[in-house]
Amino acid sequence: MQNSILNQIQSPTELRLLNQKDLPQLAQELREFIINIVATKQGHLGASLGVVELTIALHYVFNTPTDELIWDVGHQAYGHKILTGRKAVFHTNRQINGISGFPKREESEYDAFGVGHSSTSISAALGIAIASQLKGDNKHHIAVIGDASIASGMAFEGLNHAGVTNANLLVILNDNAIGIDPSVGALKQYLTNVKKGTQKQDNIFEALNFNYSGPVDGHNLEALISELNRLKTIKGPKFLHVITTKGKGLKQAEKDQVKYHAPGKFDAITGEIIPKTKSGYTKFQDVFGETIVELAKLNENIVGITPAMPTGSSLKYMMEELPERAFDVGIAEQHAVTLAAGMATQGLIPFCNIYSTFLQRAYDQIIHDVALQKLPVIFCLDRAGLVGEDGATHHGVFDLSYLNCIPNLIVFAPRNEVELRNIMYTAQLGLNKPIAIRYPRGTGNMLNWKLPFKPIEIGKGEQLKQGKNLAVLSVGTIANNIANTIENLEVSHYDMRFVKPLDEELLHDIFKKYSTIITVEDNSVKGGFGSAIIDFAAKYNYKNTIKVKGIPDNFIEHGSVDDLQRLVGLDVNSLKAFFLKFL
């Protein structure tokens, strides 16, 4: 039996001492190590398996960390983490107090730039490369970006600038024709034609003043190392087109690349996914996905839009049933929002489904292109609140704050599946302004949620429980934690539902009845729902005691949602202890 090479690698320094003929064995061991850990600990699988050879070649050829290596998004950086001193702790990946699932500057000197959202690598690497020039440092700067990420506007902006510099920048396109879902758009078709050898037009990257080479087989270590060594000798911006297979080395992951992007637990030997225990409850994304199909069949003006998340948002149901009215626009949140705005000017009813954390990338478009013009775009913000193991880059804990200050915008948080269904129904009946509907990742707790549609009165909250002395106000699904907390407490509970407009009539009643008011939300305490209640109190000169519970004013790391709720004091036990102080 061969001795393990991977066990001898503590850092790329040891890797670079290996004989090149031993690298294929290292690639096999690295793949097996990733598969064995992710099979039980879960995480992103397919992307990292696809770049095993590329990862080894980059650290073998370049003098990292002096040479700066930046992984776009970071889904594909597991091999990088294992080879750069984190093998012994890799089993803690994405768990509370463990290592991050994405490159993170404070975690390792080999993580040149923190990432989590796509299409930032070229701009960051160019910035570092220009800084090196100004400081007189002679080193290499490499950005590894996927074919789905390079179609984003920000990646083009980076390429456009880099092409008129003489920066020592190497952009590597990891071309596997898939992001989380299959890549879309004209650039994807161009890259497909390049691979087939049928692309007749000028090379788009050479036209942007990059020295282009490729396509190269991303699983051929000898070819990769040879080409990377050649590119080290070429000055100015360079572009290497590498063809890889997402999920390489695990048959099922190669075959079903969408499912094995982040498959959950699976059998490391057979590759079969271990079925999760079915709760009988429906994911909020599926409530959205099934409801929009139902509504679209009744209303021919409804269209659906998602930026590269048809599976994650469940817009795929509409894409399957009504393909001409559902649009995956690729990783292009800004375009998605303004596309929806354009459609709305023509009487269409666009449901623009974007993860809460990704809508941040289109903030200017929400303000200028939608709200300023009072266009009735319906924003459906999936993954709002704490999302769990993806951590700080993915938590949707700022949306109530960044949306609340925008004029002409309705902001609603359903506490359950029926409320989500009914607000979607209400929105498509016709509003004279845009609405943002935010809901969490994961399931609700209703078995029978497909009830007949009922309109929701805009700006109206409701009382859920009557108590004495103390009133708790909440928005969204955190109401479930509160209900469990106050079951045996003399506490009143109100679901305000709308953060904007607030139900001022109900609030006046609450402020007159209760001396102490506690607000609870799974959003930042800065500028969110609680802040809106404090603003109301100040506006009308109320002197009640108001306490705000939510996400504290710091970035929350990764861990299960239950762990993170305990960490920030939003779990049932923490809330109970907090409420009892005021009873």
Coordinates of C-alpha atoms in Angstrom, one line a residue:
M1 CA 0.0 0.0 0.0
Q2 CA 1.3 3.5 -0.9
N3 CA 2.3 5.8 1.9
S4 CA -0.1 8.8 2.2
I5 CA 1.3 11.9 0.6
L6 CA -1.4 14.1 1.9
N7 CA -0.4 13.3 5.5
Q8 CA 3.0 14.7 4.8
I9 CA 1.6 18.1 3.6
Q10 CA 1.3 20.7 6.3
S11 CA 1.6 23.7 3.9
P12 CA 2.4 24.4 0.2
T13 CA 6.1 24.4 1.2
E14 CA 6.0 20.6 1.5
L15 CA 3.8 20.4 -1.6
R16 CA 6.5 22.1 -3.7
L17 CA 9.1 19.6 -2.6
L18 CA 7.2 16.7 -4.1
N19 CA 8.2 15.1 -7.4
Q20 CA 5.7 16.1 -10.1
K21 CA 5.0 12.4 -10.8
D22 CA 3.6 12.0 -7.3
L23 CA 0.9 14.8 -7.7
P24 CA -1.8 12.5 -9.3
Q25 CA -1.7 10.4 -6.2
L26 CA -2.0 13.5 -4.0
A27 CA -5.0 14.5 -6.1
Q28 CA -6.7 11.2 -5.5
E29 CA -6.0 11.4 -1.7
L30 CA -7.2 15.0 -1.5
R31 CA -10.5 14.0 -3.3
E32 CA -11.0 11.1 -1.0
F33 CA -10.3 13.2 2.1
I34 CA -12.9 15.9 1.0
I35 CA -15.5 13.2 0.2
N36 CA -15.1 11.4 3.5
I37 CA -15.4 14.6 5.6
V38 CA -18.2 16.2 3.7
A39 CA -20.1 12.9 3.6
T40 CA -20.6 13.2 7.4
K41 CA -20.1 16.8 8.2
Q42 CA -21.9 18.3 5.2
G43 CA -21.0 21.3 3.1
H44 CA -20.2 22.3 -0.5
L45 CA -19.0 19.2 -2.4
G46 CA -19.1 19.4 -6.2
A47 CA -17.2 22.6 -6.7
S48 CA -14.2 21.6 -4.6
L49 CA -14.0 18.1 -6.2
G50 CA -13.8 19.8 -9.6
V51 CA -10.8 21.9 -8.9
V52 CA -8.5 19.4 -7.0
E53 CA -5.9 19.3 -9.8
L54 CA -6.1 23.1 -10.4
T55 CA -5.6 23.7 -6.6
I56 CA -2.6 21.5 -6.4
A57 CA -1.1 23.0 -9.6
L58 CA -1.5 26.6 -8.4
H59 CA 0.1 26.0 -5.0
Y60 CA 2.9 23.9 -6.7
V61 CA 3.8 26.5 -9.3
F62 CA 3.2 29.8 -7.4
N63 CA 4.9 30.8 -4.2
T64 CA 1.8 31.2 -2.0
P65 CA 1.1 33.0 0.3
T66 CA 3.6 35.6 -1.1
D67 CA 1.9 35.2 -4.5
E68 CA -1.7 36.0 -3.8
L69 CA -4.4 33.5 -4.7
I70 CA -8.1 34.5 -4.6
W71 CA -11.0 32.1 -5.0
D72 CA -14.2 33.6 -6.3
V73 CA -17.2 32.8 -4.1
G74 CA -15.2 30.2 -2.3
H75 CA -17.4 27.1 -2.7
Q76 CA -14.4 25.5 -4.4
A77 CA -11.8 26.3 -1.8
Y78 CA -11.9 23.1 0.4
G79 CA -8.8 21.6 -1.3
H80 CA -7.0 24.9 -0.8
K81 CA -7.9 25.0 2.9
I82 CA -6.7 21.4 3.4
L83 CA -3.3 22.0 1.7
T84 CA -2.8 25.3 3.6
G85 CA -2.6 24.0 7.1
R86 CA -6.2 23.3 8.0
K87 CA -6.4 19.6 7.3
A88 CA -6.5 18.7 11.0
V89 CA -9.4 21.0 11.7
F90 CA -11.2 20.5 8.4
H91 CA -13.9 18.4 10.1
T92 CA -15.0 21.5 11.9
N93 CA -15.9 23.2 8.6
R94 CA -19.0 25.4 8.8
Q95 CA -19.7 24.4 12.4
I96 CA -19.9 26.8 15.3
N97 CA -16.4 27.8 16.5
G98 CA -15.0 25.8 13.5
I99 CA -13.4 27.0 10.3
S100 CA -15.4 28.9 7.7
G101 CA -16.8 27.3 4.6
F102 CA -15.3 30.1 2.6
P103 CA -11.9 31.8 2.4
K104 CA -11.5 34.2 5.3
R105 CA -8.5 36.6 5.8
E106 CA -8.4 36.2 9.6
E107 CA -8.4 32.4 9.3
S108 CA -5.2 32.0 7.2
E109 CA -2.5 34.0 5.5
Y110 CA -3.2 31.9 2.5
D111 CA -6.7 33.3 2.2
A112 CA -5.8 36.5 0.4
F113 CA -9.3 37.9 0.3
G114 CA -12.5 37.0 2.1
V115 CA -15.4 35.9 -0.2
G116 CA -18.9 34.5 -0.1
H117 CA -20.7 36.3 -2.8
S118 CA -19.7 35.8 -6.4
S119 CA -17.8 37.8 -9.0
T120 CA -15.5 39.8 -6.6
S121 CA -12.2 38.0 -7.3
I122 CA -11.0 39.9 -10.4
S123 CA -11.6 43.4 -8.8
A124 CA -9.9 42.3 -5.6
A125 CA -6.9 40.6 -7.3
L126 CA -6.5 43.7 -9.5
G127 CA -6.5 46.0 -6.5
I128 CA -3.9 43.8 -4.8
A129 CA -1.8 43.7 -8.0
I130 CA -1.9 47.5 -8.4
A131 CA -0.9 47.9 -4.8
S132 CA 2.1 45.5 -5.4
Q133 CA 3.1 47.7 -8.4
L134 CA 3.0 50.9 -6.3
K135 CA 5.0 49.3 -3.5
G136 CA 7.5 47.8 -5.9
D137 CA 6.7 44.2 -4.9
N138 CA 7.4 41.6 -7.6
K139 CA 4.8 38.9 -7.1
H140 CA 1.9 37.1 -8.9
H141 CA -1.8 37.7 -8.4
I142 CA -4.3 34.9 -9.4
A143 CA -8.1 35.1 -9.4
V144 CA -10.0 31.8 -9.9
I145 CA -13.5 32.5 -11.2
G146 CA -16.3 30.2 -12.4
D147 CA -18.1 30.5 -15.7
A148 CA -21.3 31.4 -13.9
S149 CA -19.6 34.1 -11.8
I150 CA -17.8 35.7 -14.8
A151 CA -21.1 36.5 -16.4
S152 CA -21.9 39.0 -13.6
G153 CA -21.5 42.7 -14.2
M154 CA -18.9 43.2 -11.5
A155 CA -16.6 40.6 -13.1
F156 CA -16.9 42.5 -16.4
E157 CA -16.1 45.7 -14.7
G158 CA -12.9 44.1 -13.3
L159 CA -11.9 42.7 -16.7
N160 CA -12.6 46.0 -18.3
H161 CA -10.3 47.9 -16.0
A162 CA -7.6 45.2 -15.8
G163 CA -7.3 45.2 -19.6
V164 CA -5.9 48.8 -19.7
T165 CA -3.4 48.2 -16.9
N166 CA 0.0 46.4 -17.0
A167 CA -0.8 44.7 -13.6
N168 CA 0.6 41.2 -13.0
L169 CA -2.8 39.6 -12.9
L170 CA -3.8 36.1 -14.0
V171 CA -7.5 35.4 -14.3
I172 CA -8.3 31.6 -14.4
L173 CA -11.7 30.7 -15.7
N174 CA -12.9 27.5 -14.1
D175 CA -15.3 26.5 -16.8
N176 CA -17.7 23.7 -15.8
A177 CA -20.9 25.1 -17.3
I178 CA -22.6 25.2 -13.9
G179 CA -22.8 27.5 -10.8
I180 CA -25.3 26.1 -8.4
D181 CA -27.7 25.6 -11.2
P182 CA -26.6 25.3 -14.9
S183 CA -25.1 28.5 -16.2
V184 CA -27.2 30.7 -18.5
G185 CA -26.8 33.4 -21.0
A186 CA -24.9 34.4 -24.2
L187 CA -21.4 34.2 -22.5
K188 CA -22.1 30.6 -21.5
Q189 CA -23.0 29.8 -25.1
Y190 CA -19.8 31.5 -26.2
L191 CA -17.7 29.4 -23.8
T192 CA -19.5 26.2 -25.0
N193 CA -18.6 27.1 -28.6
V194 CA -14.9 27.7 -27.6
K195 CA -14.8 24.3 -26.0
K196 CA -16.3 22.7 -29.1
G197 CA -14.0 24.6 -31.4
T198 CA -16.9 26.1 -33.3
Q199 CA -16.5 29.8 -32.0
K200 CA -15.8 31.8 -35.2
Q201 CA -15.8 35.3 -33.7
D202 CA -12.9 37.2 -32.2
N203 CA -11.8 36.0 -28.7
I204 CA -13.8 38.2 -26.2
F205 CA -11.0 38.1 -23.7
E206 CA -8.3 39.1 -26.2
A207 CA -10.5 41.9 -27.2
L208 CA -10.3 43.1 -23.6
N209 CA -6.4 43.2 -23.9
F210 CA -5.8 39.9 -22.0
N211 CA -3.2 37.4 -23.1
Y212 CA -5.6 34.4 -23.6
S213 CA -4.6 30.8 -23.4
G214 CA -6.6 27.6 -23.4
P215 CA -8.9 25.8 -23.1
V216 CA -6.8 23.5 -21.0
D217 CA -7.9 20.2 -19.4
G218 CA -8.3 21.1 -15.7
H219 CA -7.8 17.5 -14.6
N220 CA -4.4 17.1 -16.4
L221 CA -1.8 18.1 -13.9
E222 CA 1.1 18.0 -16.3
A223 CA -0.7 20.4 -18.8
L224 CA -1.8 22.7 -16.0
I225 CA 1.6 23.0 -14.5
S226 CA 3.3 23.5 -17.8
E227 CA 0.9 26.3 -18.8
L228 CA 1.0 28.0 -15.4
N229 CA 4.8 28.0 -15.5
R230 CA 4.7 29.6 -19.0
L231 CA 2.2 32.2 -17.8
K232 CA 4.5 33.2 -15.0
T233 CA 7.0 34.6 -17.6
I234 CA 4.4 36.8 -19.4
K235 CA 3.8 40.3 -18.2
G236 CA 0.5 42.1 -17.9
P237 CA -3.0 40.7 -17.6
K238 CA -3.4 37.1 -18.6
F239 CA -6.4 34.8 -19.0
L240 CA -6.3 31.0 -18.7
H241 CA -9.4 29.1 -19.7
V242 CA -9.6 25.8 -17.8
I243 CA -12.2 23.1 -18.5
T244 CA -13.3 21.1 -15.4
T245 CA -16.0 18.7 -14.3
K246 CA -17.9 19.7 -11.2
G247 CA -18.0 16.8 -8.8
K248 CA -15.1 15.1 -10.5
G249 CA -14.2 11.8 -8.8
L250 CA -17.6 11.0 -7.4
K251 CA -19.8 9.4 -10.0
Q252 CA -23.1 10.7 -8.6
A253 CA -21.8 14.2 -8.1
E254 CA -20.6 14.3 -11.8
K255 CA -24.0 13.0 -12.9
D256 CA -26.3 15.3 -10.7
Q257 CA -24.3 18.4 -10.3
V258 CA -27.1 20.5 -8.9
K259 CA -28.0 18.1 -6.1
Y260 CA -24.3 17.5 -5.2
H261 CA -23.4 21.1 -5.0
A262 CA -24.2 20.8 -1.3
P263 CA -25.8 17.4 -0.9
G264 CA -26.1 17.1 2.9
K265 CA -25.0 13.8 4.3
F266 CA -24.2 11.0 1.9
D267 CA -22.5 7.6 1.8
A268 CA -18.8 8.3 1.0
I269 CA -18.3 4.9 -0.8
T270 CA -21.5 4.7 -2.9
G271 CA -22.2 8.4 -3.1
E272 CA -25.9 7.9 -2.3
I273 CA -27.4 10.8 -0.4
I274 CA -28.8 9.8 3.0
P275 CA -32.4 10.9 3.1
K276 CA -33.3 13.4 5.7
T277 CA -36.1 12.6 8.2
K278 CA -39.2 14.1 6.6
S279 CA -40.9 16.4 9.1
G280 CA -44.0 16.7 6.9
Y281 CA -43.6 20.4 6.8
T282 CA -42.9 22.4 3.7
K283 CA -39.9 24.7 3.0
F284 CA -40.8 28.3 2.7
Q285 CA -39.1 28.4 -0.7
D286 CA -41.5 25.7 -1.9
V287 CA -44.5 27.5 -0.5
F288 CA -43.3 30.4 -2.7
G289 CA -42.6 28.1 -5.7
E290 CA -45.9 26.3 -5.6
T291 CA -47.9 29.5 -4.9
I292 CA -46.5 31.5 -7.7
V293 CA -47.4 28.8 -10.2
E294 CA -50.9 28.7 -8.8
L295 CA -51.2 32.5 -9.1
A296 CA -49.6 32.7 -12.5
K297 CA -52.2 30.3 -13.9
L298 CA -54.9 32.6 -12.7
N299 CA -53.1 35.9 -13.7
E300 CA -51.4 35.9 -17.1
N301 CA -49.4 39.1 -16.2
I302 CA -47.4 37.4 -13.5
V303 CA -43.7 36.7 -14.3
G304 CA -41.0 35.3 -12.2
I305 CA -37.3 36.4 -12.0
T306 CA -34.3 34.9 -10.2
P307 CA -30.6 35.7 -10.4
A308 CA -29.1 32.2 -10.7
M309 CA -31.1 30.6 -7.9
P310 CA -34.0 28.7 -9.6
T311 CA -33.5 25.6 -7.4
G312 CA -32.7 27.5 -4.2
S313 CA -35.7 29.8 -4.6
S314 CA -38.0 27.1 -6.1
L315 CA -38.8 29.3 -9.1
K316 CA -37.8 26.1 -11.0
Y317 CA -41.5 25.0 -10.5
M318 CA -42.6 27.9 -12.6
M319 CA -39.7 27.5 -15.1
E320 CA -41.0 23.9 -15.6
E321 CA -44.7 24.7 -15.9
L322 CA -44.6 28.2 -17.5
P323 CA -41.1 28.5 -19.0
E324 CA -41.8 31.5 -21.2
R325 CA -42.8 33.5 -18.1
A326 CA -40.0 32.6 -15.7
F327 CA -36.5 34.0 -16.1
D328 CA -33.1 32.9 -14.6
V329 CA -30.9 35.9 -15.4
G330 CA -27.6 34.5 -14.1
I331 CA -25.6 36.0 -11.2
A332 CA -26.9 39.5 -11.9
E333 CA -28.9 40.9 -9.1
Q334 CA -28.8 44.5 -10.3
H335 CA -30.0 43.5 -13.7
A336 CA -32.7 41.3 -12.2
V337 CA -34.2 44.2 -10.2
T338 CA -34.1 46.7 -13.1
L339 CA -35.4 44.0 -15.5
A340 CA -38.4 43.6 -13.1
A341 CA -38.8 47.4 -13.1
G342 CA -38.9 47.5 -16.9
M343 CA -41.5 44.8 -16.9
A344 CA -43.6 46.6 -14.3
T345 CA -43.8 49.7 -16.5
Q346 CA -45.7 47.6 -19.1
G347 CA -48.3 46.2 -16.7
L348 CA -46.6 42.9 -16.0
I349 CA -46.5 41.7 -12.3
P350 CA -42.9 40.7 -11.6
F351 CA -42.1 38.5 -8.6
C352 CA -38.4 39.1 -8.2
N353 CA -37.0 36.3 -6.0
I354 CA -33.6 37.1 -4.5
Y355 CA -31.9 35.8 -1.3
S356 CA -31.9 38.5 1.3
T357 CA -28.1 38.7 1.4
F358 CA -27.9 39.0 -2.4
L359 CA -30.5 41.8 -2.7
Q360 CA -27.9 43.9 -0.9
R361 CA -26.0 43.8 -4.2
A362 CA -28.8 45.7 -6.0
Y363 CA -29.5 48.4 -3.5
D364 CA -29.2 51.3 -5.9
Q365 CA -31.6 49.6 -8.3
I366 CA -34.3 49.1 -5.5
I367 CA -34.1 52.8 -4.7
H368 CA -33.7 54.5 -8.1
D369 CA -35.3 52.1 -10.5
V370 CA -38.2 50.7 -8.5
A371 CA -39.1 52.7 -5.4
L372 CA -38.5 56.2 -6.8
Q373 CA -40.8 55.4 -9.7
K374 CA -43.4 53.6 -7.5
L375 CA -43.2 50.5 -9.7
P376 CA -45.1 47.6 -8.2
V377 CA -42.3 45.0 -8.2
I378 CA -42.8 42.2 -5.7
F379 CA -39.6 41.3 -4.0
C380 CA -39.5 37.9 -2.4
L381 CA -36.5 37.7 -0.1
D382 CA -35.7 34.1 0.6
R383 CA -33.1 33.1 3.3
A384 CA -34.0 36.1 5.6
G385 CA -32.7 36.0 9.1
L386 CA -30.0 33.6 10.3
V387 CA -29.2 31.0 7.6
G388 CA -26.9 28.8 9.5
E389 CA -23.7 27.2 8.3
D390 CA -22.9 29.5 5.4
G391 CA -22.2 32.2 8.0
A392 CA -21.6 35.9 7.9
T393 CA -21.6 36.4 4.1
H394 CA -25.0 34.7 3.8
H395 CA -27.1 35.7 6.9
G396 CA -30.1 37.8 5.8
V397 CA -30.1 40.0 8.9
F398 CA -29.9 43.5 7.3
D399 CA -32.9 43.6 5.0
L400 CA -35.4 45.2 7.4
S401 CA -32.8 47.9 8.1
Y402 CA -31.8 48.6 4.6
L403 CA -35.3 48.5 3.2
N404 CA -37.1 50.4 6.0
C405 CA -35.5 53.7 5.1
I406 CA -36.7 53.6 1.4
P407 CA -39.8 55.6 0.6
N408 CA -42.7 54.1 -1.3
L409 CA -41.8 50.6 -0.2
I410 CA -44.0 48.1 1.7
V411 CA -42.1 45.7 4.0
F412 CA -43.8 42.5 5.2
A413 CA -42.6 39.5 7.1
P414 CA -45.0 36.5 7.2
R415 CA -45.0 34.5 10.4
N416 CA -46.1 31.3 8.6
E417 CA -46.8 29.6 5.3
V418 CA -50.4 30.8 5.0
E419 CA -49.3 34.5 5.5
L420 CA -46.7 34.1 2.8
R421 CA -49.3 32.7 0.4
N422 CA -51.8 35.4 1.2
I423 CA -49.4 38.3 0.9
M424 CA -48.3 37.0 -2.5
Y425 CA -52.0 36.8 -3.5
T426 CA -52.6 40.3 -2.2
A427 CA -49.6 41.8 -4.0
Q428 CA -50.6 40.5 -7.4
L429 CA -54.1 41.9 -7.0
G430 CA -52.5 45.3 -7.7
L431 CA -50.5 47.6 -5.5
N432 CA -49.5 51.1 -6.4
K433 CA -46.0 50.6 -5.0
P434 CA -43.4 47.9 -4.5
I435 CA -43.4 45.4 -1.7
A436 CA -40.7 43.3 -0.1
I437 CA -41.7 40.0 1.5
R438 CA -39.0 38.4 3.6
Y439 CA -39.1 34.8 4.8
P440 CA -36.5 32.3 6.2
R441 CA -34.6 29.3 5.0
G442 CA -36.1 26.0 6.0
T443 CA -39.6 24.8 6.8
G444 CA -42.5 26.3 8.5
N445 CA -44.7 24.4 11.0
M446 CA -48.0 24.0 9.2
L447 CA -49.1 20.8 7.6
N448 CA -52.2 22.2 5.9
W449 CA -51.2 25.6 4.4
K450 CA -52.8 25.4 1.0
L451 CA -55.9 27.2 2.1
P452 CA -58.1 29.4 -0.1
F453 CA -56.5 32.8 -0.7
K454 CA -57.5 35.7 1.5
P455 CA -56.3 39.3 0.9
I456 CA -54.2 40.9 3.7
E457 CA -55.0 44.5 4.6
I458 CA -51.8 46.5 4.0
G459 CA -50.3 47.9 7.2
K460 CA -52.4 45.9 9.7
G461 CA -50.9 43.8 12.6
E462 CA -52.8 41.4 14.9
Q463 CA -52.8 40.3 18.5
L464 CA -51.9 36.6 19.0
K465 CA -52.1 36.4 22.8
Q466 CA -53.6 38.4 25.6
G467 CA -51.6 38.9 28.8
K468 CA -50.9 41.6 31.4
N469 CA -48.3 44.2 32.0
L470 CA -45.9 43.2 29.2
A471 CA -46.4 43.3 25.4
V472 CA -44.0 41.5 23.0
L473 CA -44.1 42.8 19.4
S474 CA -42.6 40.7 16.6
V475 CA -42.4 40.3 12.8
G476 CA -41.9 37.2 10.9
T477 CA -41.3 33.6 11.9
I478 CA -39.5 34.5 15.1
A479 CA -43.1 34.6 16.4
N480 CA -43.0 30.8 16.8
N481 CA -40.1 31.1 19.3
I482 CA -42.1 33.7 21.2
A483 CA -45.3 31.6 21.3
N484 CA -43.3 28.7 22.8
T485 CA -41.6 31.1 25.3
I486 CA -44.8 32.7 26.7
E487 CA -47.1 29.7 26.7
N488 CA -47.3 29.8 30.5
L489 CA -46.5 33.5 31.0
E490 CA -48.9 36.5 31.4
V491 CA -47.5 38.2 28.3
S492 CA -49.3 39.7 25.4
H493 CA -48.0 39.0 21.9
Y494 CA -48.6 41.0 18.8
D495 CA -47.5 40.1 15.3
M496 CA -47.0 43.5 13.6
R497 CA -46.5 41.8 10.2
F498 CA -45.6 45.1 8.5
V499 CA -42.4 46.9 9.3
K500 CA -43.6 49.5 6.8
P501 CA -46.2 50.9 7.0
L502 CA -46.5 50.3 10.8
D503 CA -50.0 49.7 12.2
E504 CA -50.1 53.0 14.1
E505 CA -53.6 52.5 15.3
L506 CA -52.7 49.2 17.0
L507 CA -49.4 50.7 18.3
H508 CA -51.3 53.5 20.1
D509 CA -53.5 50.9 21.7
I510 CA -50.5 48.9 22.8
F511 CA -48.5 51.9 24.2
K512 CA -51.6 53.0 26.2
K513 CA -52.1 49.5 27.7
Y514 CA -48.6 48.4 28.6
S515 CA -45.8 50.1 30.4
T516 CA -43.1 47.8 29.0
I517 CA -42.8 46.8 25.4
I518 CA -40.3 44.3 24.0
T519 CA -39.6 44.0 20.2
V520 CA -38.2 40.8 18.8
E521 CA -36.8 40.3 15.3
D522 CA -34.2 38.1 13.5
N523 CA -32.7 41.2 11.9
S524 CA -30.0 43.6 13.1
V525 CA -31.0 45.7 16.1
K526 CA -29.6 48.7 14.2
G527 CA -32.3 50.3 12.1
G528 CA -34.7 47.4 11.9
F529 CA -38.2 46.6 13.3
G530 CA -37.3 47.6 16.9
S531 CA -35.8 50.9 15.7
A532 CA -39.1 51.6 13.9
I533 CA -41.1 51.1 17.1
I534 CA -38.7 53.4 19.0
D535 CA -39.2 56.0 16.3
F536 CA -42.9 55.7 16.7
A537 CA -42.6 56.2 20.4
A538 CA -40.4 59.3 19.9
K539 CA -42.8 60.7 17.3
Y540 CA -45.8 60.5 19.7
N541 CA -43.8 61.3 22.9
Y542 CA -44.5 58.0 24.6
K543 CA -42.4 57.3 27.7
N544 CA -42.9 53.5 27.9
T545 CA -39.9 51.2 28.6
I546 CA -38.9 49.7 25.2
K547 CA -36.4 46.9 24.9
V548 CA -35.2 45.7 21.5
K549 CA -34.1 42.0 20.9
G550 CA -32.5 41.0 17.6
I551 CA -29.2 40.4 16.0
P552 CA -26.5 42.3 17.8
D553 CA -24.4 44.9 16.0
N554 CA -21.6 42.5 14.8
F555 CA -21.2 39.9 12.1
I556 CA -22.5 36.5 13.2
E557 CA -20.4 33.6 12.2
H558 CA -21.4 30.1 11.0
G559 CA -23.2 27.3 12.9
S560 CA -26.6 25.7 12.9
V561 CA -29.5 28.1 13.2
D562 CA -30.3 26.6 16.7
D563 CA -26.7 27.3 17.8
L564 CA -26.7 30.8 16.5
Q565 CA -30.1 31.6 18.0
R566 CA -28.7 30.6 21.4
L567 CA -25.6 32.7 20.7
V568 CA -27.6 35.8 20.1
G569 CA -30.3 35.2 22.7
L570 CA -33.2 34.5 20.3
D571 CA -33.9 30.8 21.4
V572 CA -36.8 30.0 23.7
N573 CA -34.7 29.7 26.9
S574 CA -32.9 33.0 26.4
L575 CA -36.1 34.8 25.5
K576 CA -37.9 33.4 28.6
A577 CA -35.1 34.6 30.9
F578 CA -35.2 38.0 29.2
F579 CA -39.0 38.4 29.5
L580 CA -39.0 37.3 33.1
K581 CA -36.8 40.3 34.0
F582 CA -39.8 42.6 33.1
L583 CA -42.7 40.6 34.6

